[in-house]
Tab-separated table of C-alpha atoms in Angstrom:
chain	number	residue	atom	x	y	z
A	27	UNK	CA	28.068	-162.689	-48.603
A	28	UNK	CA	28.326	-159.488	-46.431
A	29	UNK	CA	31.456	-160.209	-45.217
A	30	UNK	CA	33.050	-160.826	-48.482
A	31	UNK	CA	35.068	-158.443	-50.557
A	32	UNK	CA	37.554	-158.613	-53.685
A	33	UNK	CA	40.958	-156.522	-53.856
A	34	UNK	CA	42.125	-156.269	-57.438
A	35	UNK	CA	46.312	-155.689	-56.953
A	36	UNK	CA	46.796	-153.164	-60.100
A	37	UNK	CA	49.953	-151.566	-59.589
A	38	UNK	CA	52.060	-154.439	-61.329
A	39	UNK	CA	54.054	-154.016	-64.231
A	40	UNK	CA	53.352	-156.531	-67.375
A	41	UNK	CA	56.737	-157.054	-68.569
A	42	UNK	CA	55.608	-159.941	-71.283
A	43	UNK	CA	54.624	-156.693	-73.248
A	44	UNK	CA	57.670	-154.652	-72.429
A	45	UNK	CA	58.375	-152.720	-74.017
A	46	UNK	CA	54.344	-151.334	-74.566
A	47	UNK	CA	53.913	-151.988	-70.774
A	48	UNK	CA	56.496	-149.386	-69.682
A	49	UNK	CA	53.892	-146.844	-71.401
A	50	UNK	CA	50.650	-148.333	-70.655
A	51	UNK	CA	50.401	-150.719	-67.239
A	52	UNK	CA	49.144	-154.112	-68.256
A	53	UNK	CA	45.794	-153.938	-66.365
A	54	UNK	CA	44.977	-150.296	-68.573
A	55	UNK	CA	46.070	-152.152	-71.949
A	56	UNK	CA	43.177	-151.839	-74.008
A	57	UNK	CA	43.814	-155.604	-75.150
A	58	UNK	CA	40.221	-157.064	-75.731
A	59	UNK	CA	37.416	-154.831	-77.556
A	60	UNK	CA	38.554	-152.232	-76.449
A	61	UNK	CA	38.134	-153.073	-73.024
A	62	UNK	CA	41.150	-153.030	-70.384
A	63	UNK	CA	41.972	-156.153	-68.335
A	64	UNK	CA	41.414	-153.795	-65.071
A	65	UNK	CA	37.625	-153.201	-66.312
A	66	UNK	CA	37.100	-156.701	-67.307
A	67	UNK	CA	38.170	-157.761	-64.340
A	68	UNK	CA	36.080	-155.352	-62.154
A	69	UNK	CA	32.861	-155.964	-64.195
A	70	UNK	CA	33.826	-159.912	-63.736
A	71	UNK	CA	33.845	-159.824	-59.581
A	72	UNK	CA	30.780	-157.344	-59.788
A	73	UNK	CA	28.540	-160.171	-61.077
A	74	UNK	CA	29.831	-162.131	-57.706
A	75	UNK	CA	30.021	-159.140	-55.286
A	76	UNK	CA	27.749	-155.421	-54.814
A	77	UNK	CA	30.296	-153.462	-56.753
A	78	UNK	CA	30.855	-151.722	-53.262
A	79	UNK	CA	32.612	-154.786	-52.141
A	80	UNK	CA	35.270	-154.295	-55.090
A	81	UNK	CA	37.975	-152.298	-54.114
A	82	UNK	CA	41.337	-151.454	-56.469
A	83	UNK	CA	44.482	-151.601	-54.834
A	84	UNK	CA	47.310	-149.068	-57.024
A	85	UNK	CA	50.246	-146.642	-56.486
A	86	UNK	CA	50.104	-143.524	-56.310
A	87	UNK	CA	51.114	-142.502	-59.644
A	88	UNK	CA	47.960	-144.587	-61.184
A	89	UNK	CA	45.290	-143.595	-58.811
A	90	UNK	CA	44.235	-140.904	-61.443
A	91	UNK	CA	44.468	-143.355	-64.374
A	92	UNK	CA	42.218	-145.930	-62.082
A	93	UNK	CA	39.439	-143.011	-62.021
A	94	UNK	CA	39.456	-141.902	-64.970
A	95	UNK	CA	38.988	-145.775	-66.584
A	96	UNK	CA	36.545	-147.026	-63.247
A	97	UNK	CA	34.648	-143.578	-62.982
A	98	UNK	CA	31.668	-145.864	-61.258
A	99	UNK	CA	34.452	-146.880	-58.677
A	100	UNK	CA	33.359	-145.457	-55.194
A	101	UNK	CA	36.442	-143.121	-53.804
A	102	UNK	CA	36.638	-145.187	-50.774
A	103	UNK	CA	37.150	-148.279	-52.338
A	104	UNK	CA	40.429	-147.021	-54.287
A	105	UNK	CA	43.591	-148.416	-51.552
A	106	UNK	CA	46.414	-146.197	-52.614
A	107	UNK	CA	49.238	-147.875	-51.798
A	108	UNK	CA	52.569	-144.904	-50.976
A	109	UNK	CA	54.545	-147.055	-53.248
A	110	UNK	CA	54.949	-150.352	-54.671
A	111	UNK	CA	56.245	-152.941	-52.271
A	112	UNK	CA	55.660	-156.178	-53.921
A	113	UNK	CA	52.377	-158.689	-53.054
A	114	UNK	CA	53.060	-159.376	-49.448
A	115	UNK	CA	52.690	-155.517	-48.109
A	116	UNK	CA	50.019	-154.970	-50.636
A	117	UNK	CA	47.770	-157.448	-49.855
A	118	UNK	CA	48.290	-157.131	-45.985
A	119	UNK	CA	47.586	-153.171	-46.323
A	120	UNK	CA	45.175	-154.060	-48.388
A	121	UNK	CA	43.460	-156.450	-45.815
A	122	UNK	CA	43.888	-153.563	-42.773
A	123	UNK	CA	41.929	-151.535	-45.464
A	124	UNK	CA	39.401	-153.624	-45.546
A	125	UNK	CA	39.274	-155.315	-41.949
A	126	UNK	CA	38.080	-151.659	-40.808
A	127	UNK	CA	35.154	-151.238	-42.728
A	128	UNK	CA	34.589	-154.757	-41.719
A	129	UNK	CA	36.262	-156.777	-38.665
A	130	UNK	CA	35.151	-160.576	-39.498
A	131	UNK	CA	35.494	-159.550	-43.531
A	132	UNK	CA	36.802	-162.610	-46.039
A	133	UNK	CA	39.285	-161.248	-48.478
A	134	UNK	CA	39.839	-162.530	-52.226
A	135	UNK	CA	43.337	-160.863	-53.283
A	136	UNK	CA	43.661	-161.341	-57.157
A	137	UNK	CA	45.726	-159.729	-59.926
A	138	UNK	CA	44.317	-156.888	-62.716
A	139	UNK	CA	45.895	-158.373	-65.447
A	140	UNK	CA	44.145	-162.136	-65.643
A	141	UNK	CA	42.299	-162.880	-68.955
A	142	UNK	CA	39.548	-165.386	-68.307
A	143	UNK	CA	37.748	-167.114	-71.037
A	144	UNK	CA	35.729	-169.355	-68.835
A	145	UNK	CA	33.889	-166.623	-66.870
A	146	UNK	CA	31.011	-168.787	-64.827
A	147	UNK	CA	33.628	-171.687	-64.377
A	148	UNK	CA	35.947	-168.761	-62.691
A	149	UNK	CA	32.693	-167.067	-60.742
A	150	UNK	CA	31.544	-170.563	-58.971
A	151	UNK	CA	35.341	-171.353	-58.300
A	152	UNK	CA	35.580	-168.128	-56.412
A	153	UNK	CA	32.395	-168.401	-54.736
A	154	UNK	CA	33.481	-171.970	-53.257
A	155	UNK	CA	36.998	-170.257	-52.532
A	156	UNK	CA	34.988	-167.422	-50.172
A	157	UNK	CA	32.669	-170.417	-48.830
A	158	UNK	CA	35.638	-172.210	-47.714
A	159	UNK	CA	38.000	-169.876	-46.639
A	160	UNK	CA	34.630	-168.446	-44.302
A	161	UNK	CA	34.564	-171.579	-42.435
A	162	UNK	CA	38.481	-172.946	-41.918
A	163	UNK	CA	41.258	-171.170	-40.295
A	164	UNK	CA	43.275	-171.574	-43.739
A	165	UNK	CA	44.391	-169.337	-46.628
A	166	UNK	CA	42.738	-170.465	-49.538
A	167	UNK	CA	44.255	-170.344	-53.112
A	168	UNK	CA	42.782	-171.109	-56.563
A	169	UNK	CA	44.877	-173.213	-58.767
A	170	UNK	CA	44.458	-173.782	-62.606
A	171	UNK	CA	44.755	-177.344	-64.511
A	172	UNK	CA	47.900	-176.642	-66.660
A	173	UNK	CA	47.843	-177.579	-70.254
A	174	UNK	CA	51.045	-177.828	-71.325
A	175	UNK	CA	54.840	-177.475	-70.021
A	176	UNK	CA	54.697	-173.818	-69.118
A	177	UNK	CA	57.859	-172.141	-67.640
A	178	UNK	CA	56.845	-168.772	-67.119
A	179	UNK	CA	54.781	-169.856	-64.047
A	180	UNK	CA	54.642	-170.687	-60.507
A	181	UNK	CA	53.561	-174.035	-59.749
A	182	UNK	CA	51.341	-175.619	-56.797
A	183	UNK	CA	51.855	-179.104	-55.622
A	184	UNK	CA	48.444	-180.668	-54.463
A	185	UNK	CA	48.360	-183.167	-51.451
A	186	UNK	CA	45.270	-184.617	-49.519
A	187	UNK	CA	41.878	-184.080	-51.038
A	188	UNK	CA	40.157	-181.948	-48.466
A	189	UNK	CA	36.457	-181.797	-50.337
A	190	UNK	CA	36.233	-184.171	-53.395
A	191	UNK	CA	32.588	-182.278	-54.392
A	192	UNK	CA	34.711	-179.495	-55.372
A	193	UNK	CA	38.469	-180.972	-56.445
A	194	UNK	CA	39.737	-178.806	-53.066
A	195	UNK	CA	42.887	-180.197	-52.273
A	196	UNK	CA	45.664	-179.319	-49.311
A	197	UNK	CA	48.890	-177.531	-51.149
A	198	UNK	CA	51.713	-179.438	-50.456
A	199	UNK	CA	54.109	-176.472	-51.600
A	200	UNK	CA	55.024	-174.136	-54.009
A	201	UNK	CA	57.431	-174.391	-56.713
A	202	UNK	CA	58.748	-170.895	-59.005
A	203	UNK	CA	58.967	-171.103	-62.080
A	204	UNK	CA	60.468	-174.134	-63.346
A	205	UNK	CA	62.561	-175.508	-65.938
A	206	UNK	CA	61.168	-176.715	-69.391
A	207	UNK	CA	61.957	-180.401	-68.207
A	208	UNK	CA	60.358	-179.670	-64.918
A	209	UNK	CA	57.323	-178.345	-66.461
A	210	UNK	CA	57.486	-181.496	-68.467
A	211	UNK	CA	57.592	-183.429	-64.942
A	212	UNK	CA	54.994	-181.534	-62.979
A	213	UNK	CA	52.635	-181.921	-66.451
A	214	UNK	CA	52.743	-185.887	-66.426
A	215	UNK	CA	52.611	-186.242	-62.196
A	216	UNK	CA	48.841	-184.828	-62.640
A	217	UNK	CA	49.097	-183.172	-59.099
A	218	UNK	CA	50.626	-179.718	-60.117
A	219	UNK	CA	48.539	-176.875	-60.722
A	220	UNK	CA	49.927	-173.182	-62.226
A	221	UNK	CA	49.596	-170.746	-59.175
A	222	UNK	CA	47.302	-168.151	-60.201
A	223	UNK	CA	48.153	-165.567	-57.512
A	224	UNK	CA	44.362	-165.503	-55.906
A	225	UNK	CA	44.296	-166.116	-52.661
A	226	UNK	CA	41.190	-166.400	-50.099
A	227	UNK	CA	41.017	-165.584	-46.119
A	228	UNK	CA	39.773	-164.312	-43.327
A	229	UNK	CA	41.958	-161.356	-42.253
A	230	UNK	CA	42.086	-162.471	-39.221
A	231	UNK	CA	43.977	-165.606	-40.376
A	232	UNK	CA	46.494	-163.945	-42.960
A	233	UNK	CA	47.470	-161.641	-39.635
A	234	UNK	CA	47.421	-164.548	-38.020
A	235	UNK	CA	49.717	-166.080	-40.690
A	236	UNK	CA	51.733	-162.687	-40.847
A	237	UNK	CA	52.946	-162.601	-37.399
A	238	UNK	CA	53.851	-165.807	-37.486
A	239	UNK	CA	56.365	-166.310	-40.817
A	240	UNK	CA	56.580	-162.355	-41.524
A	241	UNK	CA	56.858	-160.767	-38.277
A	242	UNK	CA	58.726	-157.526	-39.820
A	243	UNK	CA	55.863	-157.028	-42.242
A	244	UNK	CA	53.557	-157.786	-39.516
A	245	UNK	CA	55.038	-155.450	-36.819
A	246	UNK	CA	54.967	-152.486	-39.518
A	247	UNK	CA	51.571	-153.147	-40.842
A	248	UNK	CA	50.551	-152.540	-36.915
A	249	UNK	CA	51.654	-149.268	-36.892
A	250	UNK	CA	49.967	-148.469	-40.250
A	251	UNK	CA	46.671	-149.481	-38.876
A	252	UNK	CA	47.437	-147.413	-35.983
A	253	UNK	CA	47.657	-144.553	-38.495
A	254	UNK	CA	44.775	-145.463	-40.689
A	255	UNK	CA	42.463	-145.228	-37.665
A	256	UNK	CA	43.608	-141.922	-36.676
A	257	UNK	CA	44.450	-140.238	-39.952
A	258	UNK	CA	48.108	-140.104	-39.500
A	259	UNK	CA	49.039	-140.186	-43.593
A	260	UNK	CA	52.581	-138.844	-42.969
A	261	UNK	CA	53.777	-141.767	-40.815
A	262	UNK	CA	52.192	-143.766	-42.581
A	263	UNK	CA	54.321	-143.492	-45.388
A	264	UNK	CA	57.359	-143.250	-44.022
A	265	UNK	CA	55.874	-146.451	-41.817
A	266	UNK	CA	55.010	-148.343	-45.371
A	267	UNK	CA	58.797	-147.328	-47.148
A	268	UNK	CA	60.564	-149.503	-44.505
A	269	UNK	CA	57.812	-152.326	-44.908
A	270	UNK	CA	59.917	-155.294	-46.536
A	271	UNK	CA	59.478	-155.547	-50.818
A	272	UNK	CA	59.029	-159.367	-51.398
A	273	UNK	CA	56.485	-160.970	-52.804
A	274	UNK	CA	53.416	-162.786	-50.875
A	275	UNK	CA	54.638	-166.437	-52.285
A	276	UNK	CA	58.032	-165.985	-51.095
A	277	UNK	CA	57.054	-164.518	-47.720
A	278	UNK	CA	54.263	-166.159	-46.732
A	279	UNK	CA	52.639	-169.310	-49.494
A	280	UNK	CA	56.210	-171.133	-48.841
A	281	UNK	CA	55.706	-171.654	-45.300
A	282	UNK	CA	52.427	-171.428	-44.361
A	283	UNK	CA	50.807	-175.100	-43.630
């Protein structure tokens, strides 16, 4: 478990609560107890990982905001991104973050904004997703058994059971959000899941995976390591504004085998 960390991606924009969202970012929403989905979800991957392991990726305008509601948050494990660029270049700046306070680390990406009602269902789920993704040279993803026709989601197509102990299956692809009679479809076929957006890997395998079907992203996020190592925050910036703004499914879950 030393290799494994958590990046929380909070520097989304809930726009099911538009028009309170534009005001207050869906992961600060004080929607349950008083409690925002951003804490919830910290305290919820602290019970899996030493809270050191938990680090908060945000822009720039919401890295005060993230203090001020984590406060217990270590400095160095807030990733400030120099603006929002969609999943893809957050999660691989994200992973560069990471990779050098740890070479051989195993990265769960997940959003701020998830409510989860089942919490030890979700913990051992993610535990088996860090377990697995340690051992093959695969990105790992965590799908969720839908329960009715939903069209506001992405979908993910199962295909070969890889580990029947744990209902681990190959993804055959991923389908965007679909029509009602689609939903329908995917609902009765049994072998659709809704795409949660957590994904599991070695970062040496979504690099891997980066150079291959992103090689723009890729090239750029080189340079930016370059100037992470070195403390170069000027190029950086003007290295991370020309990174391309698409998201990680698009980019990357679409192709990938």
């Amino acid at each position: 478990m030393d290799r494994w960390f958590a990046v929380v991606m909070a520097g989304g924009r809930g726009e099911r609560f538009w028009p309170l969202s534009l005001k207050t970012p869906k992961p600060f929403m004080r929607l349950f107890r008083g409690r925002s989905l951003l804490r919830m979800t910290f305290e919820r991957l602290s019970r899996l990982l030493p809270p050191s392991h938990v680090l908060i990726a945000i822009t720039e305008e919401l890295a005060d905001r993230t203090k001020t509601e984590l406060p217990e948050l270590p400095p160095e494990n807030l990733i400030v991104e120099p603006e929002g660029k969609d999943t893809a270049a957050c999660i691989g700046y994200s992973t560069l973050w990471v990779m050098l306070r740890r070479e051989d680390a195993v990265v769960a990406c997940l959003p701020a904004d998830h409510f989860v009602s089942e919490e030890e269902s979700f913990t051992e789920s993610l535990r088996f997703s860090f377990r697995l993704a340690e051992s093959v040279e695969r990105i790992v993803t965590i799908g969720l058994k839908p329960r009715r026709p939903e069209t506001a989601y992405g979908y993910i197509k199962a295909a070969r059971l890889f580990d029947p102990s744990r209902h681990a299956y190959e993804v055959e692809r991923f389908v965007e959000k679909p029509s009602l009679d689609k939903a329908i479809q995917f609902l009765e076929e049994g072998c659709y899941f809704w795409n949660s957006g957590i994904f599991v890997f070695r970062g040496d395998v979504l690099l891997r995976e980066l150079r291959e079907y992103m090689p723009e992203l890729a090239f750029g996020l080189e340079g930016i390591r370059d100037c992470l190592v070195h403390g170069v925050s000027e190029r950086l910036k003007a290295l991370y504004r020309g990174l391309p703004r698409i998201s990680i499914d698009y980019g990357l879950m679409e192709k990938t085998k």
